[in-house]
mmCIF file of C-alpha atoms in Angstrom:
data_model
loop_
_atom_site.group_PDB
_atom_site.id
_atom_site.type_symbol
_atom_site.label_atom_id
_atom_site.label_comp_id
_atom_site.label_asym_id
_atom_site.label_seq_id
_atom_site.Cartn_x
_atom_site.Cartn_y
_atom_site.Cartn_z
ATOM 1 C CA UNK F 1 134.083 171.364 37.196
ATOM 2 C CA UNK F 2 137.404 169.592 37.729
ATOM 3 C CA UNK F 3 138.298 166.138 37.648
ATOM 4 C CA UNK F 4 139.639 166.834 41.355
ATOM 5 C CA UNK F 5 135.926 168.448 42.243
ATOM 6 C CA UNK F 6 133.901 165.340 40.081
ATOM 7 C CA UNK F 7 136.022 163.196 42.666
ATOM 8 C CA UNK F 8 134.895 164.799 45.559
ATOM 9 C CA UNK F 9 131.746 165.526 45.016
ATOM 10 C CA UNK F 10 131.233 161.368 43.844
ATOM 11 C CA UNK F 11 133.354 160.653 47.521
ATOM 12 C CA UNK F 12 130.623 162.626 48.949
ATOM 13 C CA UNK F 13 127.446 161.343 47.486
ATOM 14 C CA UNK F 14 129.116 157.868 48.315
ATOM 15 C CA UNK F 15 129.337 158.460 51.735
ATOM 16 C CA UNK F 16 126.131 159.656 52.304
ATOM 17 C CA UNK F 17 124.572 156.520 50.383
ATOM 18 C CA UNK F 18 126.835 154.264 52.512
ATOM 19 C CA UNK F 19 125.146 156.280 55.799
ATOM 20 C CA UNK F 20 121.468 155.372 54.218
ATOM 21 C CA UNK F 21 121.218 154.067 50.781
ATOM 22 C CA UNK F 22 117.694 155.180 51.173
ATOM 23 C CA UNK F 23 117.936 158.678 51.829
ATOM 24 C CA UNK F 24 115.828 160.513 48.738
ATOM 25 C CA UNK F 25 117.388 162.256 46.033
ATOM 26 C CA UNK F 26 116.320 165.573 46.924
ATOM 27 C CA UNK F 27 117.450 165.472 50.615
ATOM 28 C CA UNK F 28 121.414 164.006 48.928
ATOM 29 C CA UNK F 29 121.375 166.944 46.507
ATOM 30 C CA UNK F 30 120.199 169.423 49.172
ATOM 31 C CA UNK F 31 123.539 168.281 51.371
ATOM 32 C CA UNK F 32 125.698 168.343 48.329
ATOM 33 C CA UNK F 33 124.554 171.585 46.955
ATOM 34 C CA UNK F 34 123.679 170.429 43.525
ATOM 35 C CA UNK F 35 120.463 170.014 41.610
ATOM 36 C CA UNK F 36 118.716 166.739 42.291
ATOM 37 C CA UNK F 37 118.836 165.704 38.667
ATOM 38 C CA UNK F 38 122.894 165.878 39.131
ATOM 39 C CA UNK F 39 122.275 163.865 42.102
ATOM 40 C CA UNK F 40 120.299 161.390 39.625
ATOM 41 C CA UNK F 41 122.660 161.466 36.824
ATOM 42 C CA UNK F 42 126.072 160.931 39.498
ATOM 43 C CA UNK F 43 124.340 158.009 41.007
ATOM 44 C CA UNK F 44 123.221 156.356 37.261
ATOM 45 C CA UNK F 45 126.824 156.878 36.122
ATOM 46 C CA UNK F 46 128.551 155.396 39.349
ATOM 47 C CA UNK F 47 126.226 152.354 38.659
ATOM 48 C CA UNK F 48 126.786 152.020 35.223
ATOM 49 C CA UNK F 49 130.692 152.248 35.792
ATOM 50 C CA UNK F 50 130.428 149.479 38.088
ATOM 51 C CA UNK F 51 131.623 151.746 41.097
ATOM 52 C CA UNK F 52 128.497 151.160 43.094
ATOM 53 C CA UNK F 53 127.363 147.393 42.796
ATOM 54 C CA UNK F 54 124.477 147.124 44.446
ATOM 55 C CA UNK F 55 122.922 147.921 47.613
ATOM 56 C CA UNK F 56 121.975 146.038 50.706
ATOM 57 C CA UNK F 57 120.113 145.789 54.001
ATOM 58 C CA UNK F 58 121.603 146.267 57.256
ATOM 59 C CA UNK F 59 119.718 144.386 60.358
ATOM 60 C CA UNK F 60 119.653 145.790 63.649
ATOM 61 C CA UNK F 61 121.661 143.698 66.639
ATOM 62 C CA UNK F 62 117.881 143.000 67.755
ATOM 63 C CA UNK F 63 117.219 141.413 64.612
ATOM 64 C CA UNK F 64 120.034 139.662 63.932
ATOM 65 C CA UNK F 65 120.737 138.232 67.101
ATOM 66 C CA UNK F 66 119.837 134.834 65.872
ATOM 67 C CA UNK F 67 122.455 134.697 63.377
ATOM 68 C CA UNK F 68 125.808 133.158 64.035
ATOM 69 C CA UNK F 69 128.893 135.328 62.585
ATOM 70 C CA UNK F 70 132.682 133.935 62.601
ATOM 71 C CA UNK F 71 135.243 135.191 60.673
ATOM 72 C CA UNK F 72 137.839 132.698 59.118
ATOM 73 C CA UNK F 73 141.194 133.025 58.820
ATOM 74 C CA UNK F 74 143.251 130.293 56.314
ATOM 75 C CA UNK F 75 146.352 129.726 55.353
ATOM 76 C CA UNK F 76 146.230 128.318 51.785
ATOM 77 C CA UNK F 77 148.386 126.864 48.990
ATOM 78 C CA UNK F 78 149.320 129.983 46.998
ATOM 79 C CA UNK F 79 148.565 128.052 43.575
ATOM 80 C CA UNK F 80 145.052 126.847 44.580
ATOM 81 C CA UNK F 81 144.158 130.322 45.868
ATOM 82 C CA UNK F 82 141.525 130.847 42.864
ATOM 83 C CA UNK F 83 140.259 127.177 43.755
ATOM 84 C CA UNK F 84 139.375 127.810 47.562
ATOM 85 C CA UNK F 85 137.552 130.892 46.376
ATOM 86 C CA UNK F 86 135.822 129.386 43.645
ATOM 87 C CA UNK F 87 134.862 126.324 46.376
ATOM 88 C CA UNK F 88 134.085 128.860 49.309
ATOM 89 C CA UNK F 89 131.523 131.167 46.760
ATOM 90 C CA UNK F 90 129.344 127.936 46.221
ATOM 91 C CA UNK F 91 128.641 128.154 50.076
ATOM 92 C CA UNK F 92 125.858 130.267 50.502
ATOM 93 C CA UNK F 93 127.196 130.914 54.268
ATOM 94 C CA UNK F 94 130.530 132.222 53.539
ATOM 95 C CA UNK F 95 129.526 136.167 53.246
ATOM 96 C CA UNK F 96 132.624 137.681 52.085
ATOM 97 C CA UNK F 97 136.084 136.992 51.029
ATOM 98 C CA UNK F 98 139.505 138.214 50.996
ATOM 99 C CA UNK F 99 142.204 137.992 50.159
ATOM 100 C CA UNK F 100 145.073 139.491 52.945
ATOM 101 C CA UNK F 101 148.744 140.293 53.720
ATOM 102 C CA UNK F 102 150.491 138.872 56.894
ATOM 103 C CA UNK F 103 149.928 135.587 58.700
ATOM 104 C CA UNK F 104 147.079 134.487 56.156
ATOM 105 C CA UNK F 105 146.015 134.419 52.932
ATOM 106 C CA UNK F 106 142.124 134.643 53.215
ATOM 107 C CA UNK F 107 140.073 136.116 55.737
ATOM 108 C CA UNK F 108 136.120 135.036 54.977
ATOM 109 C CA UNK F 109 132.948 136.361 56.925
ATOM 110 C CA UNK F 110 130.511 133.244 57.538
ATOM 111 C CA UNK F 111 126.594 133.360 58.953
ATOM 112 C CA UNK F 112 124.856 130.384 60.432
ATOM 113 C CA UNK F 113 121.780 129.937 61.804
ATOM 114 C CA UNK F 114 122.667 127.678 64.610
ATOM 115 C CA UNK F 115 125.864 126.192 66.092
ATOM 116 C CA UNK F 116 125.492 123.283 64.484
ATOM 117 C CA UNK F 117 125.609 124.682 61.110
ATOM 118 C CA UNK F 118 128.167 126.640 61.706
ATOM 119 C CA UNK F 119 130.134 123.751 63.122
ATOM 120 C CA UNK F 120 129.270 122.226 59.802
ATOM 121 C CA UNK F 121 130.737 124.852 57.630
ATOM 122 C CA UNK F 122 133.658 125.816 59.447
ATOM 123 C CA UNK F 123 134.467 122.211 59.126
ATOM 124 C CA UNK F 124 133.904 122.294 55.574
ATOM 125 C CA UNK F 125 136.121 125.004 54.744
ATOM 126 C CA UNK F 126 139.326 123.438 56.169
ATOM 127 C CA UNK F 127 138.709 120.654 53.859
ATOM 128 C CA UNK F 128 138.653 122.859 51.034
ATOM 129 C CA UNK F 129 141.294 121.876 48.402
ATOM 130 C CA UNK F 130 143.967 124.163 48.682
ATOM 131 C CA UNK F 131 143.312 125.202 52.363
ATOM 132 C CA UNK F 132 146.433 124.305 54.862
ATOM 133 C CA UNK F 133 145.245 125.621 58.453
ATOM 134 C CA UNK F 134 142.000 128.012 59.332
ATOM 135 C CA UNK F 135 141.823 130.264 62.391
ATOM 136 C CA UNK F 136 138.490 130.959 63.475
ATOM 137 C CA UNK F 137 136.513 133.772 65.910
ATOM 138 C CA UNK F 138 133.223 134.101 66.816
ATOM 139 C CA UNK F 139 131.968 137.549 66.500
ATOM 140 C CA UNK F 140 130.473 138.623 69.873
ATOM 141 C CA UNK F 141 128.913 142.103 68.837
ATOM 142 C CA UNK F 142 129.333 144.850 66.416
ATOM 143 C CA UNK F 143 130.562 147.927 67.576
ATOM 144 C CA UNK F 144 130.029 150.085 64.549
ATOM 145 C CA UNK F 145 129.559 149.490 60.746
ATOM 146 C CA UNK F 146 130.193 152.234 57.880
#
């Protein structure tokens, strides 16, 4: 199998796992038209190489209605980027942090159980060393996720 064909099969496998990480190996193999052992070996290799870092659970909107989510866009001192990231990583409510281009330097996704807790964590992010300014938006609903 050529390198391009291997990358295509890996991409196909990753797309199938993103859609349903719990799909049985035999079902994945049928969809990819390869042997079950081939799928198992590919998954193990992708995990070993760090391409697949882990698996997660996605909750339905109904099950997740008690959680508030927000997107926080931050302007930060470029010399303090690593420090900002380290400080935000210690906050369990900050679920992800991205460096971005454009009007802001970083974007975080934040989750909290109550409006009061969300308010407190947004204030804490705004006070983080190196954060110059924040703009927050509460997420009202998820239209789709892949």
